[in-house]
Amino acid sequence: VDIILVGLPGSGKSAIGRRLAARHRAAFIDLDDAIEAGTGRSIPEIFAEDGEATFRALERAAVAALGPPDAGEAVARVVATGGGAVVDPRNRWQLYRGRLPVWLDGRPEVLAQRLRRSPHVRPLVTGREPIAAVRDLGRRRERFYAAAHRIVGMADVRSVVAAVDDLVATAGGGGAAWRRGTSLLSASTPIGRYVLGDGMAAEAVSTALHDLGARRAILVSEPGARAAAGDAIAASLTAEGWPVEVIELPRGEAAKRLAVVETAARRLAELRAERREPLVAIGGGALGDAAGFLAATWLRGVPLIHVPTTLVAQIDSAIGGKTAVDLDEGKNLVGAFHRPSVIVTDVAFLRTLDERQRRAALGEAVKMAVLGDGRLFEVLESDGDAIARGEAAAFDSGAVAEVVERCAWAKVEVVADDEREAGAVGGRITLNLGHSVGHGLEAADGYRDLLHGEAVAHGLRAASRIALELELVARDRVARIEALLDRLGLGIGPLALPADAVRVAMGRDKKHAAGRLRWVLPSDDGVVVRDDVPEAVVDPIVDGILAGRTLDEVGAAGTAGQA
Ligand SMILES: NC(=O)c1ccc[n+]([C@@H]2O[C@H](COP(=O)([O-])OP(=O)(O)OC[C@H]3O[C@@H](n4cnc5c(N)ncnc54)[C@H](O)[C@@H]3O)[C@@H](O)[C@H]2O)c1
């Protein structure tokens, strides 16, 4: 096995790594040293001369150069990472999968002391009050380190080495933890615990149940998600000794009915489920909305563990605490805000998803990228189509995990700032990018043929063209957004929907401020919110979308070239 040491600058990764490697007659690799040797320059020089981005690119190359993990029981290599290496999702994928990552979690005071005495200059903490700088860095990086096995606050090298040895023995002991699932991210957030990984769902659910003091596992799922995830989780929990109950709801949108919630609640009554007993919702957005509503209302609210199994659910619906069921009069009309205790996101489940489901969900991913994540935009440009197709390479390279992490974490941050949609600019309203027209299309379609993400993709094109028409954004940026959608095969071609019905539905859209539609529109570096967009601008653009006109066909000014 390879041991990967992570932690803040000054946590002793190099000293401990060297000692560990010597003890196990293993190779020792210091990633920072490897970068310095490779470039013939010191890290402070690289930072000063070429900037952090260049350093991070060198770092990514050094991580990739490690090659595949050693699969043996004995310690083969010990790798000390630079403090920031695991911030990058792709590095974490490389470093944590199939290896044994260990977080040397020292106290900030001790780390700051060591940094003061250190002969090296640590670029990210120089020129600042060291303890505050270390604390601040720790807060920002905790979720990356916390996915590794944690060794807390030991001052001397010898006891840390002994603790790592224990870890190797217990984690290796028959089970070889590094061959089971991988944890990639572990965060305590204001909107619940968030964990992300690959093949780790059953273990994470078990941990969550323990932490919540559960005495049994009550799983709520549906046939599709059971086959892909729920049954395996149930089997694993049973094997571990948990009593397991499964409540099965209907597949798809049919789960989101009050009658279904009533039947499920009566099952809970039969099971005598109590006020503190958590429900585990395993499924896509529809299952999560229905099971979430059940958890919000059963005994006026019980703890909820979300296990999202579709791309829609992993990047969107499981985060944010919105639960709802539908009425004949409309979707999501009866619901509640209910914050999950834990969200367990396992990207392995996405492998079995229908291509169309994955592709449509990428409409939401493009939206998150446009909101301000340049790297996400690039990953979607390079790997988006392979992700939609479900190509093994897209999973194995970590591209899928990176897209899920970037989208999900962005939503966590937005929602944590504005949980109940107070409507602060920059808050949750920005997530509505592409949704004004998108909702109009879905409603006009009667929620029949268009998937939500597909509608959002058309809506993104509409929002981009409106922004272009109002001169809020450069044409290059709109062209790049639409080219990405083209590449993903989203929002293309005419829609056989009556324009009037789309307009009426848009008028009914929930995101109103004093009767006016609030538009979220792309700007050059993110989005702006406007409630003064004239219908005279919107109508012809929506007509163009319905007619399947491309950006080139509608001309430089969005509306020019109308038939
Ligand atoms: N609460 C929110 O904030 C929020 C946000 C967005 C969407 N939503 C809701 O989400 C719903 C759409 O979500 P969805 O697209 O995930 O739908 P879904 O839950 O109906 O799942 C889609 C299909 O995939 C199957 N499936 C689930 N997991 C699978 C897996 N791992 N492998 C193979 N098949 C699998 C299901 O059986 C189903 O047939 C809508 O009801 C929408 O209103 C809610």
mmCIF file with all atom_site columns, N, CA, C and O in Angstrom, residues 249-264:
data_model
loop_
_atom_site.group_PDB
_atom_site.id
_atom_site.type_symbol
_atom_site.label_atom_id
_atom_site.label_alt_id
_atom_site.label_comp_id
_atom_site.label_asym_id
_atom_site.label_entity_id
_atom_site.label_seq_id
_atom_site.pdbx_PDB_ins_code
_atom_site.Cartn_x
_atom_site.Cartn_y
_atom_site.Cartn_z
_atom_site.occupancy
_atom_site.B_iso_or_equiv
_atom_site.pdbx_formal_charge
_atom_site.auth_seq_id
_atom_site.auth_comp_id
_atom_site.auth_asym_id
_atom_site.auth_atom_id
_atom_site.pdbx_PDB_model_num
ATOM 1  N N  . LEU A 1 249 ? -41.158 3.034  -2.299  1.00 0.00 ? 249 LEU A N  1
ATOM 2  C CA . LEU A 1 249 ? -42.104 3.943  -2.949  1.00 0.00 ? 249 LEU A CA 1
ATOM 3  C C  . LEU A 1 249 ? -42.113 3.622  -4.446  1.00 0.00 ? 249 LEU A C  1
ATOM 4  O O  . LEU A 1 249 ? -41.219 2.928  -4.933  1.00 0.00 ? 249 LEU A O  1
ATOM 5  N N  . PRO A 1 250 ? -43.100 4.138  -5.189  1.00 0.00 ? 250 PRO A N  1
ATOM 6  C CA . PRO A 1 250 ? -43.109 3.894  -6.634  1.00 0.00 ? 250 PRO A CA 1
ATOM 7  C C  . PRO A 1 250 ? -41.931 4.588  -7.320  1.00 0.00 ? 250 PRO A C  1
ATOM 8  O O  . PRO A 1 250 ? -41.371 5.550  -6.794  1.00 0.00 ? 250 PRO A O  1
ATOM 9  N N  . ARG A 1 251 ? -41.584 4.091  -8.487  1.00 0.00 ? 251 ARG A N  1
ATOM 10 C CA . ARG A 1 251 ? -40.483 4.635  -9.257  1.00 0.00 ? 251 ARG A CA 1
ATOM 11 C C  . ARG A 1 251 ? -40.851 5.980  -9.886  1.00 0.00 ? 251 ARG A C  1
ATOM 12 O O  . ARG A 1 251 ? -41.988 6.186  -10.288 1.00 0.00 ? 251 ARG A O  1
ATOM 13 N N  . GLY A 1 252 ? -39.881 6.894  -9.945  1.00 0.00 ? 252 GLY A N  1
ATOM 14 C CA . GLY A 1 252 ? -40.061 8.157  -10.672 1.00 0.00 ? 252 GLY A CA 1
ATOM 15 C C  . GLY A 1 252 ? -41.004 9.122  -9.982  1.00 0.00 ? 252 GLY A C  1
ATOM 16 O O  . GLY A 1 252 ? -41.233 9.048  -8.770  1.00 0.00 ? 252 GLY A O  1
ATOM 17 N N  . GLU A 1 253 ? -41.558 10.034 -10.790 1.00 0.00 ? 253 GLU A N  1
ATOM 18 C CA . GLU A 1 253 ? -42.391 11.117 -10.253 1.00 0.00 ? 253 GLU A CA 1
ATOM 19 C C  . GLU A 1 253 ? -43.606 10.586 -9.473  1.00 0.00 ? 253 GLU A C  1
ATOM 20 O O  . GLU A 1 253 ? -44.156 11.292 -8.622  1.00 0.00 ? 253 GLU A O  1
ATOM 21 N N  . ALA A 1 254 ? -44.011 9.351  -9.765  1.00 0.00 ? 254 ALA A N  1
ATOM 22 C CA . ALA A 1 254 ? -45.170 8.760  -9.079  1.00 0.00 ? 254 ALA A CA 1
ATOM 23 C C  . ALA A 1 254 ? -44.976 8.674  -7.564  1.00 0.00 ? 254 ALA A C  1
ATOM 24 O O  . ALA A 1 254 ? -45.952 8.539  -6.809  1.00 0.00 ? 254 ALA A O  1
ATOM 25 N N  . ALA A 1 255 ? -43.725 8.784  -7.106  1.00 0.00 ? 255 ALA A N  1
ATOM 26 C CA . ALA A 1 255 ? -43.482 8.765  -5.650  1.00 0.00 ? 255 ALA A CA 1
ATOM 27 C C  . ALA A 1 255 ? -43.972 10.049 -4.992  1.00 0.00 ? 255 ALA A C  1
ATOM 28 O O  . ALA A 1 255 ? -44.282 10.064 -3.799  1.00 0.00 ? 255 ALA A O  1
ATOM 29 N N  . LYS A 1 256 ? -44.051 11.119 -5.782  1.00 0.00 ? 256 LYS A N  1
ATOM 30 C CA . LYS A 1 256 ? -44.317 12.430 -5.194  1.00 0.00 ? 256 LYS A CA 1
ATOM 31 C C  . LYS A 1 256 ? -45.815 12.716 -5.109  1.00 0.00 ? 256 LYS A C  1
ATOM 32 O O  . LYS A 1 256 ? -46.325 13.666 -5.712  1.00 0.00 ? 256 LYS A O  1
ATOM 33 N N  . ARG A 1 257 ? -46.539 11.865 -4.381  1.00 0.00 ? 257 ARG A N  1
ATOM 34 C CA . ARG A 1 257 ? -47.981 12.045 -4.203  1.00 0.00 ? 257 ARG A CA 1
ATOM 35 C C  . ARG A 1 257 ? -48.299 11.954 -2.723  1.00 0.00 ? 257 ARG A C  1
ATOM 36 O O  . ARG A 1 257 ? -47.690 11.166 -1.985  1.00 0.00 ? 257 ARG A O  1
ATOM 37 N N  . LEU A 1 258 ? -49.280 12.744 -2.307  1.00 0.00 ? 258 LEU A N  1
ATOM 38 C CA . LEU A 1 258 ? -49.679 12.689 -0.896  1.00 0.00 ? 258 LEU A CA 1
ATOM 39 C C  . LEU A 1 258 ? -50.132 11.296 -0.507  1.00 0.00 ? 258 LEU A C  1
ATOM 40 O O  . LEU A 1 258 ? -49.864 10.831 0.607   1.00 0.00 ? 258 LEU A O  1
ATOM 41 N N  . ALA A 1 259 ? -50.798 10.603 -1.425  1.00 0.00 ? 259 ALA A N  1
ATOM 42 C CA . ALA A 1 259 ? -51.285 9.253  -1.097  1.00 0.00 ? 259 ALA A CA 1
ATOM 43 C C  . ALA A 1 259 ? -50.111 8.315  -0.825  1.00 0.00 ? 259 ALA A C  1
ATOM 44 O O  . ALA A 1 259 ? -50.189 7.453  0.050   1.00 0.00 ? 259 ALA A O  1
ATOM 45 N N  . VAL A 1 260 ? -49.024 8.483  -1.583  1.00 0.00 ? 260 VAL A N  1
ATOM 46 C CA . VAL A 1 260 ? -47.834 7.651  -1.371  1.00 0.00 ? 260 VAL A CA 1
ATOM 47 C C  . VAL A 1 260 ? -47.220 7.959  -0.005  1.00 0.00 ? 260 VAL A C  1
ATOM 48 O O  . VAL A 1 260 ? -46.821 7.055  0.742   1.00 0.00 ? 260 VAL A O  1
ATOM 49 N N  . VAL A 1 261 ? -47.176 9.237  0.325   1.00 0.00 ? 261 VAL A N  1
ATOM 50 C CA . VAL A 1 261 ? -46.625 9.632  1.629   1.00 0.00 ? 261 VAL A CA 1
ATOM 51 C C  . VAL A 1 261 ? -47.493 9.060  2.748   1.00 0.00 ? 261 VAL A C  1
ATOM 52 O O  . VAL A 1 261 ? -46.982 8.583  3.766   1.00 0.00 ? 261 VAL A O  1
ATOM 53 N N  . GLU A 1 262 ? -48.799 9.074  2.530   1.00 0.00 ? 262 GLU A N  1
ATOM 54 C CA . GLU A 1 262 ? -49.686 8.510  3.561   1.00 0.00 ? 262 GLU A CA 1
ATOM 55 C C  . GLU A 1 262 ? -49.401 7.013  3.762   1.00 0.00 ? 262 GLU A C  1
ATOM 56 O O  . GLU A 1 262 ? -49.244 6.554  4.903   1.00 0.00 ? 262 GLU A O  1
ATOM 57 N N  . THR A 1 263 ? -49.304 6.288  2.665   1.00 0.00 ? 263 THR A N  1
ATOM 58 C CA . THR A 1 263 ? -49.030 4.851  2.786   1.00 0.00 ? 263 THR A CA 1
ATOM 59 C C  . THR A 1 263 ? -47.706 4.620  3.508   1.00 0.00 ? 263 THR A C  1
ATOM 60 O O  . THR A 1 263 ? -47.602 3.750  4.392   1.00 0.00 ? 263 THR A O  1
ATOM 61 N N  . ALA A 1 264 ? -46.690 5.392  3.135   1.00 0.00 ? 264 ALA A N  1
ATOM 62 C CA . ALA A 1 264 ? -45.371 5.223  3.760   1.00 0.00 ? 264 ALA A CA 1
ATOM 63 C C  . ALA A 1 264 ? -45.438 5.580  5.244   1.00 0.00 ? 264 ALA A C  1
ATOM 64 O O  . ALA A 1 264 ? -44.838 4.895  6.086   1.00 0.00 ? 264 ALA A O  1
#
